[in-house]
XYZ file of C-alpha atoms in Angstrom:
754
model
C 108.785 134.739 67.478
C 110.816 137.832 68.434
C 113.675 137.699 70.715
C 111.595 139.278 73.472
C 108.478 137.215 73.083
C 110.632 134.631 72.627
C 112.532 135.241 76.328
C 108.687 136.402 77.693
C 107.596 132.790 76.607
C 110.402 130.908 78.049
C 110.993 132.321 81.157
C 107.064 131.359 81.588
C 107.363 127.592 80.676
C 109.884 128.009 82.787
C 107.598 128.878 86.275
C 104.605 126.381 84.879
C 107.712 123.270 85.011
C 109.036 124.341 88.707
C 104.913 125.615 89.793
C 103.628 121.856 88.599
C 106.805 119.956 89.707
C 106.557 121.553 93.453
C 102.783 121.325 93.810
C 103.272 117.122 93.343
C 106.127 116.792 94.985
C 105.022 118.956 97.524
C 101.992 116.452 97.962
C 104.255 113.766 98.207
C 106.472 115.529 101.580
C 103.575 115.437 103.255
C 102.496 111.893 102.587
C 106.098 111.249 103.711
C 105.626 113.504 107.116
C 108.723 115.477 105.652
C 109.681 117.556 108.570
C 113.198 119.185 106.884
C 111.203 122.436 106.431
C 109.601 124.951 102.998
C 112.928 126.237 102.517
C 114.656 123.102 102.305
C 111.794 121.506 99.754
C 112.140 124.289 98.005
C 115.775 124.138 97.521
C 115.403 120.104 96.895
C 113.037 120.019 94.085
C 114.420 123.212 92.049
C 117.791 120.823 92.497
C 115.717 118.526 90.750
C 113.712 120.640 88.377
C 116.648 121.923 87.258
C 119.095 118.759 86.807
C 116.597 116.928 84.591
C 115.742 119.548 82.346
C 118.920 119.751 81.245
C 119.501 116.247 81.668
C 116.459 115.399 78.604
C 117.989 118.161 76.590
C 121.610 116.918 77.001
C 121.206 113.340 77.822
C 124.973 112.487 76.836
C 125.950 114.498 80.247
C 124.387 111.377 81.757
C 127.578 109.182 80.374
C 130.226 111.915 80.885
C 128.473 112.470 84.859
C 129.084 108.801 85.007
C 132.667 108.501 84.401
C 133.488 111.095 86.205
C 131.840 109.638 89.571
C 133.645 105.569 88.871
C 137.242 108.387 87.837
C 136.026 109.860 91.507
C 135.340 106.628 93.008
C 138.803 104.933 92.072
C 140.746 107.939 93.705
C 138.411 108.106 96.746
C 139.078 104.321 97.353
C 142.696 104.376 97.109
C 142.833 107.903 99.052
C 139.284 108.406 100.550
C 138.530 105.126 101.513
C 136.767 105.855 105.111
C 134.787 107.933 103.280
C 133.705 105.998 100.592
C 132.856 103.312 102.464
C 130.594 105.791 104.806
C 128.760 106.718 101.051
C 128.199 103.362 100.055
C 126.706 102.685 103.597
C 124.774 105.836 103.408
C 123.398 105.024 99.641
C 122.967 101.485 100.999
C 120.396 102.102 104.081
C 118.860 105.171 100.930
C 117.772 102.357 98.905
C 116.753 99.613 101.782
C 114.527 102.372 103.482
C 112.720 103.530 100.048
C 112.629 99.499 99.243
C 111.257 98.818 102.992
C 108.797 102.102 102.835
C 107.518 101.091 99.332
C 106.841 97.210 100.854
C 104.995 98.638 103.715
C 107.408 97.806 106.333
C 108.505 101.623 107.884
C 108.521 104.929 107.051
C 111.531 107.443 105.659
C 113.219 108.245 108.294
C 114.368 111.512 108.551
C 117.574 111.561 107.433
C 116.572 110.467 104.063
C 113.789 112.120 103.472
C 115.455 115.412 101.314
C 117.163 112.975 99.183
C 114.191 110.747 98.532
C 111.413 113.694 98.122
C 114.863 115.131 95.603
C 114.653 111.294 93.771
C 110.672 111.737 93.517
C 110.551 115.403 91.688
C 113.546 113.678 89.133
C 111.130 112.373 87.595
C 108.398 113.751 88.148
C 110.903 116.469 86.437
C 111.868 114.699 84.174
C 107.780 113.959 82.689
C 107.054 117.067 82.677
C 109.733 118.502 81.131
C 109.057 117.109 78.239
C 105.115 118.832 78.216
C 106.512 122.316 78.660
C 109.547 122.697 77.214
C 109.581 119.641 74.119
C 106.063 120.106 72.752
C 104.683 117.010 74.288
C 100.825 116.276 74.811
C 99.704 118.788 78.231
C 97.209 115.542 78.361
C 100.278 113.520 80.035
C 100.328 115.358 82.334
C 96.759 114.358 83.882
C 96.771 110.786 85.092
C 99.986 110.473 87.277
C 99.518 113.776 89.229
C 95.395 112.971 89.694
C 96.244 110.220 90.826
C 98.549 111.308 93.243
C 96.005 113.362 94.654
C 93.247 111.483 94.717
C 94.417 108.896 96.297
C 95.988 111.334 99.152
C 92.075 112.629 99.560
C 91.550 109.396 100.241
C 93.881 108.867 102.238
C 92.457 111.835 104.568
C 95.272 114.167 103.715
C 92.935 117.232 103.680
C 95.871 119.081 102.000
C 94.750 117.569 98.416
C 92.150 119.197 97.447
C 94.222 122.413 97.594
C 97.506 121.438 96.211
C 94.763 119.695 92.848
C 92.734 122.805 92.572
C 96.932 124.397 92.368
C 98.008 121.860 89.400
C 94.398 122.635 88.312
C 95.091 126.249 87.994
C 98.722 125.900 86.418
C 97.409 123.005 84.220
C 94.731 125.480 82.190
C 98.019 128.292 82.279
C 99.787 125.927 80.390
C 96.854 124.672 78.424
C 96.158 128.214 77.467
C 100.658 129.062 76.985
C 100.346 126.529 74.503
C 97.153 127.786 72.366
C 97.387 123.631 72.327
C 96.015 121.956 69.186
C 96.016 118.675 69.121
C 98.780 117.212 66.944
C 100.342 120.874 65.709
C 103.038 121.002 68.116
C 105.102 123.309 65.872
C 102.284 125.738 65.783
C 103.657 126.365 69.493
C 106.942 125.611 69.103
C 107.133 128.088 66.368
C 104.268 130.658 67.319
C 104.838 133.844 66.166
C 102.869 136.590 67.708
C 104.075 140.008 69.423
C 105.144 140.886 73.079
C 102.216 142.618 74.098
C 100.206 140.013 72.794
C 101.756 136.962 74.056
C 101.505 138.912 77.520
C 97.503 139.275 77.436
C 96.752 135.464 75.874
C 98.860 135.251 79.282
C 96.476 136.947 81.984
C 93.469 136.407 79.913
C 94.676 132.463 79.744
C 95.965 133.107 84.353
C 92.210 135.449 85.273
C 90.337 132.181 83.471
C 92.576 129.017 85.688
C 91.923 130.695 88.505
C 88.184 131.872 88.553
C 87.764 128.507 86.693
C 89.035 126.767 89.562
C 87.733 129.071 92.617
C 84.661 128.462 90.790
C 85.028 125.192 91.153
C 85.126 124.888 94.666
C 82.709 127.860 95.864
C 80.227 125.461 94.575
C 77.790 124.131 97.557
C 78.630 120.808 97.876
C 76.428 118.497 99.926
C 77.603 115.437 101.637
C 73.933 113.781 100.457
C 73.881 111.690 97.350
C 71.510 110.231 94.795
C 71.235 106.329 96.062
C 71.335 103.074 94.140
C 71.550 100.306 96.752
C 71.409 98.082 92.437
C 74.839 99.216 92.023
C 76.454 100.219 95.433
C 75.732 96.293 95.788
C 76.986 95.551 91.893
C 80.267 98.109 92.598
C 80.944 96.721 96.814
C 80.753 92.842 95.262
C 83.046 93.666 92.248
C 85.563 96.444 94.220
C 85.693 95.470 97.875
C 87.981 98.588 98.461
C 85.869 100.692 97.802
C 83.668 100.293 100.783
C 86.969 101.623 102.227
C 86.701 104.634 100.792
C 86.680 108.221 102.342
C 84.079 109.033 104.361
C 83.468 105.987 105.514
C 81.216 107.061 108.260
C 82.473 104.942 110.461
C 82.437 106.756 113.655
C 79.178 109.167 112.420
C 76.498 108.535 115.404
C 73.836 107.300 112.882
C 75.829 104.319 112.893
C 76.250 102.951 116.533
C 77.489 103.776 120.607
C 81.056 104.560 120.445
C 83.123 102.101 123.004
C 85.631 102.330 124.130
C 89.473 102.297 122.448
C 90.637 98.486 121.344
C 94.280 98.821 119.419
C 93.315 95.595 117.422
C 91.235 98.171 115.341
C 94.356 99.790 114.027
C 96.498 96.568 112.929
C 99.190 97.165 114.635
C 97.584 93.463 116.745
C 95.153 90.694 115.138
C 93.947 89.360 118.020
C 92.518 91.777 120.990
C 92.982 88.310 122.656
C 96.754 87.784 121.951
C 99.873 90.540 121.404
C 101.422 90.341 118.305
C 101.243 89.210 114.944
C 101.440 90.964 111.641
C 100.825 94.272 111.127
C 97.693 95.466 107.818
C 98.683 99.152 108.191
C 95.420 101.310 107.394
C 95.781 105.079 106.009
C 92.876 106.641 107.337
C 92.776 109.872 109.944
C 91.663 108.849 113.683
C 91.586 112.699 114.089
C 93.213 115.937 113.720
C 95.516 117.503 117.214
C 96.220 121.136 117.596
C 98.914 121.562 119.980
C 102.139 123.793 119.819
C 104.381 121.038 120.190
C 104.216 116.580 118.962
C 102.177 114.711 121.616
C 102.093 110.787 122.947
C 98.143 110.396 123.347
C 97.572 107.977 125.510
C 94.314 105.616 125.142
C 94.589 102.807 127.453
C 96.325 102.290 130.172
C 97.801 98.328 131.724
C 98.872 97.505 134.215
C 98.770 93.000 134.009
C 100.704 91.023 132.042
C 99.414 87.573 131.735
C 102.442 86.532 129.298
C 100.429 86.821 126.429
C 98.197 89.783 126.494
C 98.082 92.841 128.897
C 94.887 93.932 131.008
C 93.400 97.259 132.533
C 92.498 97.341 135.774
C 90.712 100.790 135.980
C 89.620 101.283 139.011
C 89.425 103.142 141.235
C 87.431 105.665 139.223
C 85.987 108.643 140.540
C 83.907 111.107 138.376
C 84.845 114.258 137.338
C 82.737 117.993 136.219
C 84.363 119.541 132.780
C 86.642 122.404 133.652
C 88.211 120.819 137.596
C 91.677 119.897 137.806
C 92.460 116.521 137.804
C 95.829 116.844 137.755
C 96.276 116.225 142.091
C 99.354 117.622 141.478
C 99.440 121.388 144.088
C 100.430 124.862 141.707
C 103.860 125.611 143.216
C 104.963 122.488 141.406
C 103.588 122.430 138.317
C 106.033 124.951 137.226
C 108.808 123.217 138.846
C 108.255 120.020 137.431
C 105.813 119.977 134.347
C 104.924 121.799 131.027
C 101.733 122.308 129.770
C 100.657 121.833 126.819
C 97.098 122.513 125.975
C 95.461 120.858 122.090
C 92.292 120.382 120.716
C 91.392 117.145 119.498
C 88.665 116.108 116.565
C 87.227 112.784 115.808
C 87.683 111.592 112.039
C 85.404 109.556 111.075
C 86.252 108.038 114.275
C 84.246 107.395 117.539
C 85.371 105.961 121.498
C 84.303 106.689 125.321
C 87.934 106.839 125.413
C 89.584 110.304 126.194
C 93.294 110.320 124.316
C 95.919 112.600 126.679
C 99.386 113.343 127.255
C 100.760 111.642 130.580
C 98.993 113.551 133.773
C 95.758 114.994 132.111
C 94.557 118.222 134.099
C 91.732 120.359 132.706
C 88.875 118.552 129.893
C 86.104 120.708 128.439
C 83.481 119.207 125.787
C 80.409 120.181 123.992
C 78.977 116.761 123.983
C 79.331 115.864 128.073
C 78.957 118.018 131.135
C 80.551 115.092 133.667
C 83.540 112.420 132.404
C 85.283 109.384 134.196
C 88.771 109.457 135.146
C 90.312 105.750 135.788
C 93.891 104.316 137.236
C 96.748 106.116 136.406
C 95.071 108.916 134.098
C 92.888 106.092 131.930
C 90.015 108.623 130.745
C 86.192 108.054 130.067
C 83.625 110.047 128.705
C 79.643 109.077 128.777
C 77.684 108.799 126.201
C 81.395 108.988 124.241
C 82.389 111.839 120.948
C 81.649 110.701 117.200
C 82.476 112.093 114.470
C 83.582 115.397 113.664
C 83.755 116.645 117.685
C 85.863 117.780 119.810
C 87.095 118.229 123.406
C 89.883 120.610 124.553
C 92.232 119.403 126.908
C 95.190 120.742 129.311
C 98.077 118.583 130.279
C 101.461 118.726 132.478
C 103.717 117.291 130.657
C 106.878 115.898 132.708
C 109.857 117.985 132.277
C 113.307 116.376 131.196
C 115.109 114.218 133.712
C 117.466 115.865 133.598
C 115.273 119.854 134.437
C 113.012 117.905 136.898
C 116.466 116.648 138.852
C 117.732 119.811 138.693
C 114.462 121.433 140.073
C 114.496 119.311 143.533
C 112.374 116.450 142.320
C 112.233 113.892 145.034
C 109.148 111.778 144.673
C 109.775 108.524 145.934
C 108.459 104.836 145.200
C 106.458 104.867 149.112
C 103.996 107.378 147.324
C 102.640 105.012 145.021
C 99.705 103.319 145.632
C 99.426 99.503 144.751
C 103.249 99.259 144.380
C 102.449 95.704 143.631
C 100.483 96.128 140.503
C 103.550 97.880 138.914
C 105.598 95.088 139.836
C 103.552 92.023 138.673
C 104.543 88.945 136.753
C 103.382 86.142 135.909
C 104.774 82.456 136.701
C 105.070 82.027 132.605
C 108.250 84.599 133.077
C 111.196 82.132 131.793
C 114.405 82.389 133.328
C 117.068 83.053 130.709
C 114.361 86.749 130.741
C 115.223 87.016 134.284
C 118.792 86.538 133.847
C 119.268 88.733 130.390
C 117.860 90.848 132.145
C 120.187 91.471 135.405
C 122.961 90.873 132.572
C 122.069 94.511 131.060
C 121.601 96.026 134.315
C 124.453 94.653 136.344
C 126.960 97.403 138.197
C 124.071 99.985 138.279
C 122.968 101.441 141.011
C 120.281 104.427 140.111
C 116.177 102.868 138.672
C 117.107 105.524 135.678
C 119.747 103.985 134.367
C 119.123 100.833 134.761
C 115.769 101.833 132.860
C 117.522 103.740 129.948
C 119.969 100.424 129.766
C 116.960 98.252 129.586
C 116.179 100.779 127.126
C 118.838 100.785 124.898
C 119.442 97.379 124.447
C 116.350 96.740 122.684
C 116.256 99.885 120.109
C 119.991 98.274 119.649
C 119.457 94.283 119.468
C 116.631 93.632 117.593
C 115.195 94.536 114.417
C 112.217 96.877 113.560
C 110.025 94.890 111.245
C 105.720 94.649 110.634
C 104.948 91.611 108.435
C 105.989 89.256 111.259
C 104.348 86.097 111.502
C 101.883 84.966 115.171
C 103.846 83.931 118.325
C 103.277 79.782 118.566
C 100.582 78.733 120.802
C 101.330 78.200 124.575
C 105.094 79.854 123.945
C 105.440 82.897 126.012
C 105.140 86.214 124.753
C 108.323 88.048 125.782
C 110.815 85.091 125.531
C 109.449 84.416 122.284
C 110.038 88.044 120.385
C 114.073 87.996 123.073
C 114.998 84.662 121.716
C 113.506 83.442 119.033
C 112.114 85.825 116.960
C 114.463 89.163 117.751
C 112.038 91.331 115.371
C 108.937 92.638 116.003
C 107.082 96.779 116.332
C 106.029 98.789 118.599
C 103.802 96.324 120.782
C 106.691 93.505 121.259
C 109.289 96.183 122.467
C 107.148 98.065 124.875
C 106.256 94.475 126.248
C 109.412 93.312 127.141
C 110.746 96.038 128.565
C 107.963 97.027 131.084
C 108.458 93.322 131.494
C 112.418 93.370 131.982
C 111.913 97.388 134.099
C 109.570 95.034 136.197
C 112.256 92.434 136.450
C 114.845 95.248 137.444
C 112.278 96.263 140.766
C 110.789 99.739 138.733
C 107.715 99.763 138.774
C 106.147 99.789 134.908
C 103.438 100.389 132.732
C 102.505 99.338 129.061
C 100.528 102.121 126.822
C 98.456 102.047 123.813
C 97.627 105.005 121.472
C 98.578 107.540 119.242
C 101.533 109.344 118.933
C 101.452 112.756 116.917
C 103.500 113.935 115.295
C 105.010 114.956 112.327
C 104.744 118.230 109.941
C 101.757 121.009 111.753
C 99.861 122.624 109.834
C 98.896 125.768 110.926
C 99.604 123.599 114.670
C 97.456 121.109 113.465
C 98.726 117.372 113.763
C 96.930 114.735 111.092
C 96.453 111.451 113.146
C 96.077 108.000 111.783
C 95.958 104.654 112.253
C 99.250 104.492 111.186
C 100.176 106.585 114.577
C 98.890 104.119 116.663
C 101.733 103.022 119.135
C 102.881 100.675 121.831
C 105.102 102.327 124.459
C 106.553 102.345 128.278
C 105.688 104.310 131.136
C 108.769 103.515 134.726
C 108.047 105.329 137.662
C 111.509 106.538 138.016
C 113.392 108.555 141.796
C 113.000 110.604 142.187
C 111.077 112.504 139.243
C 108.035 110.002 139.580
C 106.586 108.791 136.010
C 108.415 108.898 133.079
C 107.783 107.701 129.181
C 110.688 105.245 127.722
C 110.485 105.031 123.688
C 112.595 101.877 123.045
C 111.426 101.122 119.426
C 113.860 102.683 117.417
C 111.663 103.045 114.258
C 110.790 106.502 117.049
C 113.484 109.300 118.500
C 113.883 108.784 121.962
C 112.640 111.401 124.127
C 114.593 114.621 125.508
C 116.167 113.625 128.357
C 118.685 116.180 129.262
C 120.076 113.469 131.684
C 123.953 116.007 132.695
C 121.395 118.948 132.687
C 122.991 121.768 134.323
C 121.086 125.151 134.814
C 124.729 126.915 134.265
C 125.600 124.990 131.057
C 122.989 125.931 128.677
C 122.195 130.143 129.544
C 118.572 129.132 131.272
C 117.004 128.613 134.437
C 113.855 129.415 133.455
C 111.882 125.868 133.392
C 108.737 127.027 132.009
C 110.798 127.679 128.006
C 111.777 123.460 127.172
C 112.754 124.975 123.439
C 115.296 126.656 125.517
C 117.097 122.602 125.522
C 117.264 121.605 121.617
C 113.911 120.731 121.081
C 110.507 119.674 121.255
C 110.716 117.011 124.745
C 108.800 115.275 122.654
C 109.780 115.717 119.623
C 108.720 112.571 116.487
C 110.336 115.083 113.878
C 113.576 113.920 114.839
C 116.293 110.809 114.094
C 116.133 107.459 115.834
C 117.111 104.924 115.589
C 118.269 103.419 112.086
C 115.855 100.991 111.027
C 117.161 97.452 109.436
C 115.644 94.459 108.259
C 117.477 91.175 108.712
C 121.443 92.269 107.839
C 121.323 88.160 106.578
C 122.982 88.887 102.609
C 123.406 92.538 103.431
C 126.592 93.982 101.350
C 129.918 94.238 103.333
C 130.955 97.205 102.147
C 133.813 97.341 104.091
C 135.548 94.831 101.527
C 138.059 96.986 99.914
C 138.759 94.631 97.423
C 135.344 93.604 96.564
C 134.356 97.539 96.502
C 137.908 98.242 93.770
C 136.990 95.411 91.666
C 133.368 96.464 91.237
C 134.555 100.129 90.750
C 136.764 99.278 88.115
C 134.313 96.921 86.423
C 131.664 99.796 85.938
C 134.308 102.544 84.250
C 135.572 99.166 82.236
C 131.863 99.294 81.119
C 130.898 103.003 80.686
C 134.440 103.466 79.371
C 132.765 100.483 76.455
C 129.859 101.123 75.731
C 129.190 105.548 74.360
C 132.240 105.082 72.144
C 132.079 102.011 71.373
C 128.281 103.089 69.856
C 130.403 106.112 69.018
C 132.542 104.307 66.947
C 129.991 102.048 65.317
C 127.912 104.351 64.385
C 130.260 106.646 62.340
C 131.352 103.045 60.544
C 128.342 103.324 59.821
C 127.968 106.603 58.620
C 131.181 106.191 56.756
C 129.971 103.390 54.945
C 126.966 105.300 53.932
C 128.171 107.649 52.848
C 130.575 106.363 50.153
C 127.136 103.697 49.292
C 125.661 107.090 47.876
C 128.442 108.683 46.356
C 128.498 105.400 44.009
C 124.790 106.544 43.029
C 123.074 107.163 40.637
C 122.216 111.488 40.762
C 118.423 110.781 41.039
C 119.431 108.112 43.714
C 121.963 110.478 45.652
C 119.743 113.449 45.602
C 116.682 111.466 47.547
C 119.813 110.280 50.477
C 120.836 114.269 50.439
C 117.240 115.185 50.982
C 116.415 112.507 53.982
C 119.968 113.199 55.501
C 118.726 116.382 55.377
C 115.418 116.128 57.387
C 116.937 114.207 59.243
C 119.479 116.966 60.416
C 116.488 119.264 60.038
C 115.094 117.194 62.791
C 117.665 117.326 65.424
C 117.250 121.132 64.969
C 114.330 121.236 66.356
C 112.133 121.470 62.972
C 110.966 117.924 61.589
C 107.730 117.867 59.517
C 104.487 117.126 61.177
C 102.194 114.209 60.462
C 100.176 114.485 57.070
C 102.076 116.995 56.371
C 103.857 116.906 52.543
C 107.748 117.564 51.366
C 106.490 121.206 49.623
C 104.700 121.728 52.680
C 107.324 121.699 55.161
C 110.437 123.571 53.192
C 107.595 126.650 52.492
C 106.945 126.569 56.839
C 110.444 126.548 57.967
C 112.606 128.472 54.849
C 112.642 131.614 56.339
C 114.128 130.029 59.618
C 117.043 129.388 57.947
C 117.582 132.458 55.521
C 121.074 132.830 57.256
C 122.455 129.228 55.267
C 120.183 130.130 51.602
C 116.692 130.952 52.537
C 115.304 129.132 48.790
C 117.863 126.418 49.269
C 115.600 124.622 51.387
C 112.881 124.869 47.967
C 114.859 123.918 45.660
C 116.066 120.716 46.745
C 112.313 119.287 48.243
C 111.431 120.078 44.903
C 114.053 117.994 43.235
C 113.474 115.632 45.311
C 109.931 115.328 44.714
C 110.688 114.905 41.100
C 113.566 113.073 41.203
C 111.386 109.945 43.617
C 107.936 110.553 41.871
C 108.099 112.404 38.789
C 111.299 110.002 38.062
C 113.258 112.925 36.831
C 117.117 113.462 37.169
C 118.600 116.227 38.762
C 121.383 118.163 37.141
C 124.736 118.451 39.179
C 124.579 121.326 40.239
C 121.299 120.627 42.587
C 123.336 117.285 43.645
C 126.384 120.141 45.148
C 124.230 122.535 46.524
C 121.806 119.471 48.792
C 125.376 118.023 49.870
C 126.480 121.936 50.466
C 122.854 122.281 51.904
C 123.226 119.706 54.814
C 126.961 120.205 55.081
C 125.492 123.584 55.825
C 123.125 122.541 58.526
C 125.294 119.706 60.180
C 127.827 123.001 61.256
C 125.043 125.004 63.321
C 124.003 121.489 64.343
C 127.314 121.712 65.799
C 127.314 125.097 66.655
C 124.334 125.582 68.463
C 123.483 121.941 70.499
C 127.201 121.626 71.071
C 129.739 118.906 70.298
C 128.686 116.319 72.563
C 125.248 116.562 72.012
C 125.672 116.342 68.248
C 127.601 114.020 67.975
C 125.560 111.556 70.509
C 123.178 112.783 68.074
C 124.038 112.080 64.815
C 126.413 109.304 65.497
C 124.703 107.388 68.636
C 121.084 108.505 68.825
C 120.418 108.434 65.358
C 117.543 110.382 65.101
C 115.078 109.928 62.258
C 112.279 112.485 61.266
C 108.794 109.560 62.283
C 106.498 112.460 60.677
C 107.548 111.550 57.251
C-alpha cells in the first residue's frame, strides 16, 4: 500500500473508530440522563478514544503515567495537601456514586456525569480500537453493542432504535473497508491497492451500508404478530421477565378501564395503605411531556396524615368544559406572579383517569373527552380516562421564584385559605420528640418562609437518601421512625416528614405524589418513566401563597431568589425566568450529595495515612516493572549464552525462532496454517532496506536444519544473527525504545501463528 493509500486507510479507520465509540457512549449518556450538552460529550468521548488507542499501542505508558501520578501525589501531599484531600474526596464520591448506580440506589449525580461517560467511553474504545486498528475480528463488536441498544430499547429509550441503525451503518462500512476474510488478518493489514480503488471501495461500501439500513427501517411494520399460545406459555414459564418487556399493552383500552393514579404502581411504595418499604425500580416509560422546561407533574394531592399513610380529600369538585380557565387567578395577576407553561402529555403503555399537571392548572384540552373534573387543590380527573398513545394539552401557571413574587407585591394571607384546619391537621400519634425537633430547627425564626426553608435544609443534610430500606415496623409512627430510628429513606420519607414538621410550625402543607419531567429533552420532549415517580411538599407561605419545597436531597432545590432585586439582576420583566440564572424547576442542576451510611468511610483527612498509602504505591510501582525488566534481561542473556555454546544446526533453529518473534513485534507474524517458506515469501518485500532475500535464505536454512538434518555453514549463522540484530534495530526505531524493551523483555511476545 503506497503512502497516500495508507494515509487514507488510517483516516477512514479513525473516523469509523470514533463514530462507533461515540454512538454507543451517547446511548449510555442518554441512559444516565446526561445533562452536560453534546459539545461536552463530544470532547469527553474524543479524549477517551484517543487515550485508549494510545494506551493500546503503548501499554508501557500506563506504567510511566502511574509513576508520575504517584510522585505527583507525594509532592502534592507535601505542598498542596488541601487540594490533594479534595481530589481524593471527589474520587471517593465518584466511585461511591458509580457503585450505588450499579446497585440501583441512585442516579449518576450531575457533577460525576462527564467522568462516568469518560470511563464508559474509554472501556468501549479499548475494545473498538483493538478491532479497527489491530485487525481483530469485527464480529467482536456485535455482542456488547447490540445488547446495549436492545436493552435500552426495551427500557423505553426510543433513541436506541436510531442509534442502533447508526451503529449498523458504521459496522457495515467497517466490514466493507476491511475487505474482511475470516482468518486472514494480514490480508487487511497488508492490502495493496491503488488510492482510487480504495476510495471507490469505501464510497461503494458506504452507499450500500446506508441503503441496507434505510431499507430495513422503511419496510412495513406491524404490532400484529403470529400467536403460538403453547410457545408463549412455555417462554413465560421459563423466562418470566419476558412478560415485562417492551410493548406490554397494559395501557391500552383493550386491557380494561383506567383508574386513578396510585403511587404504589410506581414501585416507590410497596403497600398502598402504608408508607415506605423497599423500592422496586421500574424503567418502563409512562409518558412523554413536550414542554419548554422541566416540570413537577402532580398526580395525587393528599391532605390528611394518619401516622402511617396519607389520604386525599377530593371534594369539593367541579365539572369544567375543555378550554375553560380553571386557575381562578385574575388576568392582571398572572404575569406578575406566575409563568405560563404549556405542555402536551402523551401516555405510553399507561392509562389513568388522573391528569398530571404543574401546581396551578389553567386550561386543558383533549380529543378523548369533552369535560373534566377539578377537585380540591387542583386534583384533575378526566372521565373515562386516557390510554396508551392518547394525549392532552395543558397550560399551567407556575409560581415565580419567591424573591420575584415578593418584589412584584404578592400579598396572599392565610385568611384567603379555605378549610385551613385541614392543612394543619395532625394525628395524635405524632410524638413529642418530633415536636421538640421541629421547634429546635425553627427557633428564633419569624417568617414562614425562613421556617420552611430551615426544615427543608435540615432534612436534606441530616439524613441518608437510600432506596433499599426495610419496612417500617407495625404500629410505629412513620415520621418519628424516619427522623429518629431509620434515618434513611427516599422521597416518601422526606416529603412526609417535612409536611408534618411544617404543620407543627403552623404552616399549611400538602403531600403531593406524581412525576418529574426532567433530564435531557429531545427537541423539548421529556421521557418520563416509573423511575421519575416522586413525592414532594407544597406549603402555603405568606405572602406568596402555595410554593413547592424539595426536602429530598437526590433532587435539586427549586429556584427561590430570596434576595432578588430588579436593579441587581438588570431586568424588571416578570416574564423572563431565564434571566434569573436557570429554569425554576431545573431538575438537571446538581442537588445535595447523596451518600450512603458513613460507617467505614475512609478518613481522607488523615495525612499520615495518605502519605503511607502513596509511598507504598510508589514502592510497588517502582519495583514491579523494573523488576520484570531485569528478570527479562537476565533470561535473555542466559538464553544468548546458551545458544552461543550450541552446534550450528541448533543455532540456526533458535535464531530463526527469535527472528519470527521479532517479525511478530513489528506486525508481521505468520498466519495460521502458513508454512515457514510461505511466511518468508509474503513478507520479504517489506525488508528491502535490510536484505530483500535474507529472510528467504534464512527460512530455507532453518527448514533444512530442522526437518532435513542438514547443518548450515558458518556464513549462514552470521547472516541470521545479523538479520536478527537489524530487525531489533528497526523495531527499536519504529516502536520507540520503551515500547521495544517492554515487548521484548517484559511482555515477551511470541509468534502465535507457528
